[in-house]
XYZ file of C-alpha atoms in Angstrom:
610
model
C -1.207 17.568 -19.927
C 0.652 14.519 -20.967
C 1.575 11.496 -18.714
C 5.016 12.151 -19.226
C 4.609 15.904 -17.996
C 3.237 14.622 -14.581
C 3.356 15.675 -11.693
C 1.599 18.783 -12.244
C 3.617 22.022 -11.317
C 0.918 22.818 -9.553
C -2.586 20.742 -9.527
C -4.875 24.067 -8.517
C -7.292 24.678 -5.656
C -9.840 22.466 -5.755
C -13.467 23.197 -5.460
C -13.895 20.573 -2.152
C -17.381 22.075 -0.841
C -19.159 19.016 -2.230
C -18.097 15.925 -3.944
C -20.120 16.838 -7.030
C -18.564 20.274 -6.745
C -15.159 18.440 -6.980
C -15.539 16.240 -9.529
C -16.902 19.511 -11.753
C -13.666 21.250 -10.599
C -11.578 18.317 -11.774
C -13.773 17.957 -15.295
C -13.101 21.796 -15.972
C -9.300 21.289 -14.903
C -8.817 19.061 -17.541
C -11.283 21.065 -20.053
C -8.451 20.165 -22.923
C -8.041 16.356 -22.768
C -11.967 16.143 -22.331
C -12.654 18.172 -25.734
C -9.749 15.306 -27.594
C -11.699 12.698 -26.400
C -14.796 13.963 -26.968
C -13.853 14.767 -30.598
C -12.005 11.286 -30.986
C -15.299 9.588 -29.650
C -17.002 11.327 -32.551
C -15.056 9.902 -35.133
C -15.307 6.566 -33.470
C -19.037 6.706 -33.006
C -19.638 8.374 -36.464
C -17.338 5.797 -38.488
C -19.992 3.193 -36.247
C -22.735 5.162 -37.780
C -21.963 4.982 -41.286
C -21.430 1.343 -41.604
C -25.399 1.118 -41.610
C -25.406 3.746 -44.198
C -22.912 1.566 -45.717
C -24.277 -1.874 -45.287
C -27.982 -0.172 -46.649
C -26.060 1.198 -49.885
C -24.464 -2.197 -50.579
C -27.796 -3.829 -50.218
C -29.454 -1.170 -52.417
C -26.917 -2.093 -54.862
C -27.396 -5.487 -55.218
C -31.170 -5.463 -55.486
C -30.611 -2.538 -58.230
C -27.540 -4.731 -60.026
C -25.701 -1.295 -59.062
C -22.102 -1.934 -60.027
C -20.921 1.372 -59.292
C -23.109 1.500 -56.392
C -22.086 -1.754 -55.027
C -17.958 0.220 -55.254
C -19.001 2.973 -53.768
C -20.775 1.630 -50.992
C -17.490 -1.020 -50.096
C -15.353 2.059 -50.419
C -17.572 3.867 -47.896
C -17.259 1.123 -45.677
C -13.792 0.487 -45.951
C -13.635 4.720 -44.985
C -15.913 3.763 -42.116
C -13.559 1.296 -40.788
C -10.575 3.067 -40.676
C -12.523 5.674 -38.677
C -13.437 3.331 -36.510
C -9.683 1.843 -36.180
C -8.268 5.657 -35.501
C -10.906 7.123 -33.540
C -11.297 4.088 -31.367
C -7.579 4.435 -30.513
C -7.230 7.705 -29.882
C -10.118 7.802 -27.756
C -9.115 5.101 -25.576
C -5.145 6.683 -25.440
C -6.998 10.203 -24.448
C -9.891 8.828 -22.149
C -6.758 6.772 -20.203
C -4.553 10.034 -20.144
C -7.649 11.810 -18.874
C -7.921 9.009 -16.306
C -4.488 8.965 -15.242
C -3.884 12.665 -15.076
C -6.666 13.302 -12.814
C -6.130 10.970 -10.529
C -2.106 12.106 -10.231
C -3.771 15.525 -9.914
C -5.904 14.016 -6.831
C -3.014 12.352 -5.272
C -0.819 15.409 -5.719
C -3.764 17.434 -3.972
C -4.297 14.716 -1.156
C -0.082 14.800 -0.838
C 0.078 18.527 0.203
C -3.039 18.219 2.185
C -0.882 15.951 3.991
C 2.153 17.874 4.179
C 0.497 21.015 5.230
C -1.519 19.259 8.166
C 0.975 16.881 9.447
C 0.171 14.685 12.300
C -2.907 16.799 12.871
C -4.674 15.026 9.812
C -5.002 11.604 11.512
C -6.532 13.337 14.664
C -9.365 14.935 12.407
C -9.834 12.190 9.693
C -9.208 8.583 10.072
C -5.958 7.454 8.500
C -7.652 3.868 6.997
C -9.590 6.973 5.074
C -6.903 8.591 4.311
C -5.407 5.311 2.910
C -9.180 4.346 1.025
C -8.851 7.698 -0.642
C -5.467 7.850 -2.237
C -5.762 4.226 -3.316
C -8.846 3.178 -4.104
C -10.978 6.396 -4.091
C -8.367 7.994 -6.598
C -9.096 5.018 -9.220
C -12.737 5.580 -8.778
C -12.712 9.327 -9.602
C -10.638 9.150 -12.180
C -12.991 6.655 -13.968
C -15.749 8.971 -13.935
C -13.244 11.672 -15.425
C -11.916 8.930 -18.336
C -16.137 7.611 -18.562
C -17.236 11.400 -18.992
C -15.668 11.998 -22.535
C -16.892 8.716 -24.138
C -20.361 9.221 -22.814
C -20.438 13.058 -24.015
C -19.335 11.520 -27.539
C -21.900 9.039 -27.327
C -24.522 11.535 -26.552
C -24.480 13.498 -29.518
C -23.719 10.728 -31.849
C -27.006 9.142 -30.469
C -28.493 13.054 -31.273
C -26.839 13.194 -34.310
C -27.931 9.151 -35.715
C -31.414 9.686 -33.860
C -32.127 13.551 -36.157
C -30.370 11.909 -39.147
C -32.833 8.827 -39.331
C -35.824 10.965 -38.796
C -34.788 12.780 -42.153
C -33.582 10.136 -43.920
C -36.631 7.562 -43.399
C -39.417 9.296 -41.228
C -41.386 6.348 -40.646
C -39.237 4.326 -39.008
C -36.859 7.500 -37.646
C -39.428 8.893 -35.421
C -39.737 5.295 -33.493
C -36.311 5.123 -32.878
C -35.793 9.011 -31.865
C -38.778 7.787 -29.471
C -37.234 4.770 -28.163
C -33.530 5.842 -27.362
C -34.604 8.432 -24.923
C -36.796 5.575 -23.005
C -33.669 2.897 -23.379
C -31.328 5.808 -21.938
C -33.625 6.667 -19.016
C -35.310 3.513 -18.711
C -32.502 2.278 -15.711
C -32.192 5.805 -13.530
C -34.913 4.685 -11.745
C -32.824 1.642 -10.262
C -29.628 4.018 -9.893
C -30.347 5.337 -6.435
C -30.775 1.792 -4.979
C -27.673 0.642 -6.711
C -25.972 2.802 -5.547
C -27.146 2.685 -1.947
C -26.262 -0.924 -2.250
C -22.705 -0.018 -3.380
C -22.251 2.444 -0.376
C -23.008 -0.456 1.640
C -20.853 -2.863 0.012
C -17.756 -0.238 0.520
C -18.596 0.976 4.185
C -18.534 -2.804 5.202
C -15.036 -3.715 3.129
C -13.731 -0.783 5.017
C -14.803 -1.732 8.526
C -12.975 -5.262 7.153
C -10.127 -3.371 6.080
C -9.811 -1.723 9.202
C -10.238 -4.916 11.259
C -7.359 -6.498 9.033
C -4.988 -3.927 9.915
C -5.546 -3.600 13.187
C -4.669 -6.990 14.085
C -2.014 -7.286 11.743
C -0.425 -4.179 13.843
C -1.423 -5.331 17.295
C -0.219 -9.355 16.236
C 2.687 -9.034 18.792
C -0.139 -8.019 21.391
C -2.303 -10.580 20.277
C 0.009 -13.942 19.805
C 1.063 -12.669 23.850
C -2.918 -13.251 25.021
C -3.885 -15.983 22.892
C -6.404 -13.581 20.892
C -5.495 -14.282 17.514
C -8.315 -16.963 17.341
C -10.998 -14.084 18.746
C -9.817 -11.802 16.090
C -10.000 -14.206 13.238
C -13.140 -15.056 14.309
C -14.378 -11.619 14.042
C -12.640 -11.378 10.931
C -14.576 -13.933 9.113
C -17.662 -12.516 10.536
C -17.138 -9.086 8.902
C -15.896 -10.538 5.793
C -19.147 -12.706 4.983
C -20.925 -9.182 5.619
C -19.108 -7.929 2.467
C -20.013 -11.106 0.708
C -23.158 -10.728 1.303
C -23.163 -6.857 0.292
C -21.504 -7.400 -2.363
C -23.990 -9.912 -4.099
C -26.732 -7.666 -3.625
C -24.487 -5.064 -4.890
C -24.237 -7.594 -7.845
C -28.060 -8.709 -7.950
C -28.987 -4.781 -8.559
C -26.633 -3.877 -11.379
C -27.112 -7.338 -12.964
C -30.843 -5.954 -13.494
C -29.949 -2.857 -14.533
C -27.430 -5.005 -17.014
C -30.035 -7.624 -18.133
C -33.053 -4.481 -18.628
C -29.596 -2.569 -21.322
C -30.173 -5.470 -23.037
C -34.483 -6.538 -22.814
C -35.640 -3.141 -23.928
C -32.869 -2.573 -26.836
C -33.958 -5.866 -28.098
C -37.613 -5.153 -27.739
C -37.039 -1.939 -29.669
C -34.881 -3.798 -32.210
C -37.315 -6.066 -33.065
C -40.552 -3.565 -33.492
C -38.583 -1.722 -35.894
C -38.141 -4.398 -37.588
C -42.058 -5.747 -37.269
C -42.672 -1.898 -38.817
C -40.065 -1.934 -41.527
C -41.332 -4.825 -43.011
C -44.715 -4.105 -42.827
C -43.431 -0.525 -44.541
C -41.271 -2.329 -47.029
C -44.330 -4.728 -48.444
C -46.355 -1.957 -48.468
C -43.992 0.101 -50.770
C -43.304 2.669 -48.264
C -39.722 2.110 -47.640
C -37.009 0.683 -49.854
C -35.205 -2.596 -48.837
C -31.942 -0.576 -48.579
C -33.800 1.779 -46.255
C -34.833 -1.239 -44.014
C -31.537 -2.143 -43.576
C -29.706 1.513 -42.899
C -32.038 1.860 -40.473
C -31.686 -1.948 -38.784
C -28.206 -1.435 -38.913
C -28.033 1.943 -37.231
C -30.336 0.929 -34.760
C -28.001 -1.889 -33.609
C -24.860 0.111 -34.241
C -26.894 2.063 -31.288
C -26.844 0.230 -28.715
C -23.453 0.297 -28.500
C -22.924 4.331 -27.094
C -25.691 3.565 -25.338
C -23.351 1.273 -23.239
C -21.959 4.431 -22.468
C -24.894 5.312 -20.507
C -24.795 2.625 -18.154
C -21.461 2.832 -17.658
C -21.223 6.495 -16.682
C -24.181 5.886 -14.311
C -22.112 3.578 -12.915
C -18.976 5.716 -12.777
C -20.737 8.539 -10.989
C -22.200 6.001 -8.609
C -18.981 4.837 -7.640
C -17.304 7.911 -7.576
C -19.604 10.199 -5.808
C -18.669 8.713 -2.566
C -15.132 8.731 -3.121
C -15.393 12.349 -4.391
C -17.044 13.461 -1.152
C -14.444 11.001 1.117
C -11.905 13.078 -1.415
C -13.361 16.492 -0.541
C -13.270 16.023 3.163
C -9.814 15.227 3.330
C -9.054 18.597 1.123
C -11.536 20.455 2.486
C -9.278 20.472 6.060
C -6.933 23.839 6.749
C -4.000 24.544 8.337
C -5.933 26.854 10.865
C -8.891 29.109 10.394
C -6.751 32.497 10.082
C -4.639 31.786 7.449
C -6.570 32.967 4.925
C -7.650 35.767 6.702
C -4.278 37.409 7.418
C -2.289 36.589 4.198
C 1.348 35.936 5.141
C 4.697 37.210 5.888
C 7.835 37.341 4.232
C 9.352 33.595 4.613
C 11.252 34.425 7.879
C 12.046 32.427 10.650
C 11.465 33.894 13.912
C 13.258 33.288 17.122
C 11.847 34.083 20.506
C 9.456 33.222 23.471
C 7.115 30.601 22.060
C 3.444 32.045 23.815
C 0.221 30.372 23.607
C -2.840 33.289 24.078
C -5.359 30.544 24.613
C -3.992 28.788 27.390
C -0.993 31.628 28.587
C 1.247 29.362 28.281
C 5.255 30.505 27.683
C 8.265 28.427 26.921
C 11.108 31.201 27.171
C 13.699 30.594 24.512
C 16.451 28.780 24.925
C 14.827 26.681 28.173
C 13.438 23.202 28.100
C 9.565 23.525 29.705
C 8.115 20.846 30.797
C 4.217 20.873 30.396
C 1.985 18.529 32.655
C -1.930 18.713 31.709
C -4.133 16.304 33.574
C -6.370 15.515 30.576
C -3.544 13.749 27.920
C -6.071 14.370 24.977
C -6.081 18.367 26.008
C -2.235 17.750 25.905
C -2.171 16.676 22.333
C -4.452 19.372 21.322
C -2.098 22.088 22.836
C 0.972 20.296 21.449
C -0.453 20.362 18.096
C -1.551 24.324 18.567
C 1.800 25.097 19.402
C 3.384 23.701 16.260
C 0.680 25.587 14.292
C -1.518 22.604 13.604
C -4.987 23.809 15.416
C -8.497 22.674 14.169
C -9.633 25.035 11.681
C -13.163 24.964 13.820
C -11.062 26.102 17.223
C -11.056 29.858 16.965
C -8.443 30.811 19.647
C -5.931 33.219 18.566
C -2.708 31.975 17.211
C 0.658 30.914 18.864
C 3.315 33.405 19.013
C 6.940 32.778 18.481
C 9.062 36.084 18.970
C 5.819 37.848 18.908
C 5.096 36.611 15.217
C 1.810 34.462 14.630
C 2.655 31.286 13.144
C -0.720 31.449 11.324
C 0.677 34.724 9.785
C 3.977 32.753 8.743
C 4.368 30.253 5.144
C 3.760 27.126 5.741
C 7.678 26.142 5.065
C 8.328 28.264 7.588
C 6.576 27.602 10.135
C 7.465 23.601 10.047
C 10.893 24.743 9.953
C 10.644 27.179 13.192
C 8.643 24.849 15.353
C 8.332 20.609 15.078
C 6.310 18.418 16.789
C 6.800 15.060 17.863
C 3.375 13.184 17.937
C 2.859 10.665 21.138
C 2.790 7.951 18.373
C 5.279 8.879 15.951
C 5.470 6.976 12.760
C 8.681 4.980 11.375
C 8.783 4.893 8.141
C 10.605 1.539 5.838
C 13.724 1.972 4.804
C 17.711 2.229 6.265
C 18.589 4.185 9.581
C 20.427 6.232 7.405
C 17.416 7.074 5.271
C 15.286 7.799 8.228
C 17.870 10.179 9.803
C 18.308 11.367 6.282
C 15.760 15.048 6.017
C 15.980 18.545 6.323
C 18.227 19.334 9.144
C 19.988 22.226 10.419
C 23.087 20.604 10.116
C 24.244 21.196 13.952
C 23.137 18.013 15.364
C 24.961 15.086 13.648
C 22.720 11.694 13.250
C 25.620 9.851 15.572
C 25.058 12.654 18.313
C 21.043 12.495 18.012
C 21.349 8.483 18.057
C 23.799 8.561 21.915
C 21.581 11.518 23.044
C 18.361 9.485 22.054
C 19.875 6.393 23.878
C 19.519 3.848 21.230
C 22.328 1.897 21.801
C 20.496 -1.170 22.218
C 18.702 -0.417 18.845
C 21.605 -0.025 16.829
C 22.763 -3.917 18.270
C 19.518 -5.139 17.769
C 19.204 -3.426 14.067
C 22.538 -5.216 13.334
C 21.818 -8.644 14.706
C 18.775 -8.147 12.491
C 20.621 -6.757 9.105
C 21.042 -9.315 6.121
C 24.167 -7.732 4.283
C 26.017 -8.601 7.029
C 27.790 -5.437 6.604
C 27.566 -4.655 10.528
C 26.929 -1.240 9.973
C 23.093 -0.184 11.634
C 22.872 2.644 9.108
C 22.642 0.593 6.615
C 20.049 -1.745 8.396
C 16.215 -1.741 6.934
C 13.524 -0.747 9.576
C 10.367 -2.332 8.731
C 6.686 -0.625 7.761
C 6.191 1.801 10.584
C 8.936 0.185 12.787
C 6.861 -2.774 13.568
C 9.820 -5.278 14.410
C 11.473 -2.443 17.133
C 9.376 -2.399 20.265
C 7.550 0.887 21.344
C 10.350 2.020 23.197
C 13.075 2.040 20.488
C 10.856 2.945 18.326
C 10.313 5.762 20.155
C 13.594 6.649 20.759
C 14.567 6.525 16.794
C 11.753 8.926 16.339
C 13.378 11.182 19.203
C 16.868 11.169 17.445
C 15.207 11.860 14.563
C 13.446 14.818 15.779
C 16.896 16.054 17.015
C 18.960 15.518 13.801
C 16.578 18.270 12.575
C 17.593 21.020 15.118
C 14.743 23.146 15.086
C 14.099 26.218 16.963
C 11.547 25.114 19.138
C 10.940 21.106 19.630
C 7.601 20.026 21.106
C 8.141 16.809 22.492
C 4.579 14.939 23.184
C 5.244 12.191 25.786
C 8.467 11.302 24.258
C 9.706 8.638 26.764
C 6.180 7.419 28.179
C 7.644 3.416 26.546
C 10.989 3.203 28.225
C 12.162 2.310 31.549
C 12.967 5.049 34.452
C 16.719 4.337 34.017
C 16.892 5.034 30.101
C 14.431 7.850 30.677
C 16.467 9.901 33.188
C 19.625 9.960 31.207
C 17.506 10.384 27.704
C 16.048 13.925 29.710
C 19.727 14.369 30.865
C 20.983 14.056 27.332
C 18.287 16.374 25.451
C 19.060 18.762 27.685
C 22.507 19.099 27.108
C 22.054 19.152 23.005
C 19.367 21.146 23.034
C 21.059 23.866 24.989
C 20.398 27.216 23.450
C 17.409 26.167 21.988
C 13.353 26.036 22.939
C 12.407 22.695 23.921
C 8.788 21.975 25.286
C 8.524 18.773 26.426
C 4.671 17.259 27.040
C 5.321 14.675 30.236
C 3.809 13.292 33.792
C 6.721 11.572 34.992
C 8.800 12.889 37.568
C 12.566 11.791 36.551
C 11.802 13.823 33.214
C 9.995 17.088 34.904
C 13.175 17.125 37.984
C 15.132 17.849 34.651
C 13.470 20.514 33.609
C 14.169 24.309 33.400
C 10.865 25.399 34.075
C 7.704 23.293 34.712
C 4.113 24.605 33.610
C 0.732 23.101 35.044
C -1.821 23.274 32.575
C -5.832 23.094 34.812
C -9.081 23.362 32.585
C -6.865 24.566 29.791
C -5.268 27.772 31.828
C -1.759 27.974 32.852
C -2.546 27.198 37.112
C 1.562 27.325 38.269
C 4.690 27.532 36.976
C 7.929 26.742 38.628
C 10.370 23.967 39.560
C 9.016 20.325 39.164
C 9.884 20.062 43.293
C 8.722 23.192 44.264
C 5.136 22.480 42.826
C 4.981 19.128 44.295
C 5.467 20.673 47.752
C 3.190 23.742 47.062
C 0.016 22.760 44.465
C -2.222 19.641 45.117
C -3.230 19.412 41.735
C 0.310 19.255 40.385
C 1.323 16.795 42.634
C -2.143 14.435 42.128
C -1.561 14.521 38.057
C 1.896 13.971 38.458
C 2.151 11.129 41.521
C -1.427 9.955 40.715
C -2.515 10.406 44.343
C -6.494 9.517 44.724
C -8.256 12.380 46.765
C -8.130 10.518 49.665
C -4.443 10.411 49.994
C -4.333 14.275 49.227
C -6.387 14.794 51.984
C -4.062 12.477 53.979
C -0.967 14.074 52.715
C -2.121 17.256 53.577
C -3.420 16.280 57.088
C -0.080 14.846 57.940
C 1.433 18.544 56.321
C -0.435 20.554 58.780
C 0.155 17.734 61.981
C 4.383 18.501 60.886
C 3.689 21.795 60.903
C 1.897 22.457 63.708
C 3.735 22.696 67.116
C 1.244 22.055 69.553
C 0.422 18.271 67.798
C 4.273 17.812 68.327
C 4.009 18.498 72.337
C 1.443 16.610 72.227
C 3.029 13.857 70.205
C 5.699 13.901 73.049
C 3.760 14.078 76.092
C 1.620 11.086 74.476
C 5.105 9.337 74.135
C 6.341 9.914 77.507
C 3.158 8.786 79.246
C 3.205 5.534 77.702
């Protein structure tokens, strides 16, 4: 795989039990560009090599008044260095592709992970780690994947120099086969606390993170209570906590740096202590002192390599296992139980098993559940976006399972409309501007939405000054709208698409009773003939309904008008009028007084005695 083939046609199933697991998966993924760089690094690390084999001939030479010797050896050399040139580039244009690729292929994974979850990945993973993982996280991994080749080269050119010295010059070979190993292993000790110290460092910049954003998208919120003092405050606070993590961060791998370089040194300078001993002694040619001085600092330069994929793996392990989490997440826990079905889109009653709940097609339901998180849960099951640790049976839409349906169909048959749907930048026209039916114009969605007053304020706030609002530019998740238009934009855009069933979760709970009535007036009327559930405690939207539901403890407890369950089930009418129990009690005492005839007599003969 080449940059320029990217994106992948398809980037696999990854292996996301574990975050070493994944990075494994990833390395074997891109078995190919690992083997070029690994081969490219040999080259590179050899041509290194032989410039002490080089420099010792050319020495040899001279002492011997070699002139042929003295060509040879600067013709080696000169061989050497153009291996060294080649290798060295090609290994860093593979090791980058390798880098790049892999992390396209973990963005391209995290981007269907996405798309097949929907708004149900926020409510199971946070979205500043959603963010942490496709940005920084990716960059991370795909380090260890570019770090992996070079330090595989470097290993067995180490093996390779290390066997090579012990048969050229045993004397001085066997010290230096027996000091690598200890300059390789000598920091893996320290590794575990580095990294600890590096976890530390990135769990505190993303509490920072996460403090930064909030208050950059609660500012409004803030400037309106004077709290933007408070929040700074805090802010500083939790950035001198990653200051401070991140020096000890630093303190740790600065040892780790300073003992790379103590222990080469020591090493360097005991061989040559020995050599020269060896050399006046008659043991060892000059030449030979030098191959093997040379090679031994050639050395320490893949054995940067080991430090640096110690550090790789460090820093990526985390973000691996972050990484794995997010792809570890299904759809629901059936679908890869049942296999699927042609890609059909059914039409029907929409039926919910768990909770019996049944929006009859073609109607607009109105659910009311007393607990708004058990609302969100059941608005997400009905689209098809359950936990994969709930194991209720699936949703039903014409009798088909939406677990047993693709994935593209199932999005397409049933849509739902978070409570906090997200705007993203761009035009009006862009945002209306996805896969749509085609019955429901944007202009209709837009009047039946009721965003007449966003459509003047987007133009006020256009700077073409072309006048037209579909050509305005809505800012990073709608931020300069309030909550109420931005609500209503996110309404008109669920309508443009015209699904078969719509589930609506608290679509109107921002705007004023006025705008609300005629928005629940309006949906009606455009979404005649098709399923619309509609999630929703507030009276001028339920009186508009076809049918209203009552969802107690998670069972269906009555089903019928919004006025006839007001006048017939306490519960409705607490949830829904947010009577305290001591005002049902009154409500119902008063009920039973009207009803009763004797308490009217006596109401009257009271009356007339006074």
């Amino acid at each position: 795989m080449q940059i320029r083939d990217l994106p992948y046609p398809d980037p696999g199933i990854p292996d996301a039990r574990s975050g070493p697991r994944f990075l494994l998966w990833l390395g074997r993924s891109q078995l190919g560009g690992q083997i070029k760089a690994v081969c490219w690094g040999l080259l590179h690390f050899a041509g290194i090599a032989g410039l002490s084999v080089g420099a010792g001939l050319a020495v040899q030479a001279v002492i011997d008044r070699s002139g042929g010797g003295l060509v040879f050896a600067g013709g080696f050399i000169a061989l050497c260095g153009a291996a060294i040139s080649v290798g060295d580039t090609m290994l860093h244009r593979t090791a980058v592709t390798n880098w790049i690729t892999a992390a396209a292929r973990v963005q391209q994974l995290l981007a269907r992970k996405t798309a097949q979850l929907g708004a149900a990945l926020t409510r199971r993973v946070a979205a500043g780690e959603v963010v942490a993982v496709s940005t920084g996280d990716v960059e991370k991994i795909g380090w260890f994947v570019e770090a992996l080749s070079r330090f595989l080269a470097a290993v067995i050119a180490v093996v390779l120099v290390c066997v090579g010295l012990v048969l050229y010059l045993p004397e001085l070979g066997t010290l230096v086969a027996v000091g690598v190993p200890v300059l390789a292993v000598a920091v893996l000790p320290l590794l575990p606390r580095a990294a600890q110290r590096a976890d530390v460092q990135r769990e505190k910049a993303g509490k920072a993170t996460e403090l930064a954003s909030d208050t950059v998208a609660g500012l409004r919120v803030l400037r309106g209570i004077g709290g933007e003092e408070l929040f700074l405050g805090r802010y500083r606070a939790a950035s001198q906590e990653v200051r401070k993590a991140a020096v000890r961060s630093a303190r740790m791998w600065s040892l780790i740096s300073a003992i790379q370089v103590l222990l080469p040194g020591i090493m360097l300078i005991s061989v040559i202590w020995y050599g020269a001993r060896l050399v006046l002694d008659g043991r060892i040619e000059v030449g030979g002192l030098v191959t093997v001085y040379s090679a031994v600092t050639l050395l320490l330069f893949p054995l940067r390599h080991f430090e640096e994929i110690a550090m790789a793996y460090s820093f990526s392990r985390p973000s691996a296992k972050r990484a794995a989490r997010v792809l570890s997440l299904e759809r629901t826990a059936f679908e890869d139980e049942r296999g699927g079905l042609d890609d059909a889109r059914p039409t029907g009653d929409l039926y919910d098993p768990a909770t019996g709940l049944l929006a009859p097609s073609g109607l607009l339901t109105a659910v009311v559940c007393g607990d708004p998180d058990a609302a969100g849960r059941l608005a997400e099951r009905l689209g098809g976006h359950a936990a994969a640790e709930e194991k209720s049976e699936s949703v039903l839409l014409g009798g088909v399972a939406l677990d047993d349906l693709p994935l593209d169909a199932a999005r397409a048959s049933v849509l739902v409309q978070d409570k906090d749907p997200v705007l993203l930048s761009g035009t009006l026209a862009e945002l209306l501007d996805i896969p749509a039916s085609g019955a429901v114009d944007p202009e209709k969605a837009l009047a039946a939405a009721q965003c007449g007053d966003v459509l003047d304020a987007l133009i006020q706030a256009s700077v073409d000054g072309s006048g037209d609002p579909m050509r305005s530019r809505i800012t990073e998740r709608g931020r300069s709208l309030s909550g109420g238009q931005r609500q209503r934009l996110a309404l008109a855009r669920s309508l443009v698409t015209d699904p078969e069933v719509l589930v609506l979760d608290e679509p109107t709970s921002a705007v004023d009773s006025h705008t609300e009535a005629r928005i629940a007036q309006s949906v009606k009327e455009l979404r005649a003939g098709r399923t619309t559930v509609v999630f929703a405690s507030s009276p001028l939207l339920l009186d508009h309904a076809d049918r209203v539901v009552f969802i107690h403890e998670g069972q269906v407890s009555a089903v019928g008008s919004h006025r006839e369950l007001v006048r017939d089930d306490p519960g409705y009418r607490a949830v829904v009028t947010r009577e305290t129990e001591d005002e049902q009690c009154g409500t119902a005492a008063a009920q039973r007084q009207i009803m009763t005839p004797a308490s009217a007599r006596a109401r009257e003969e009271i009356e007339e005695s006074a």
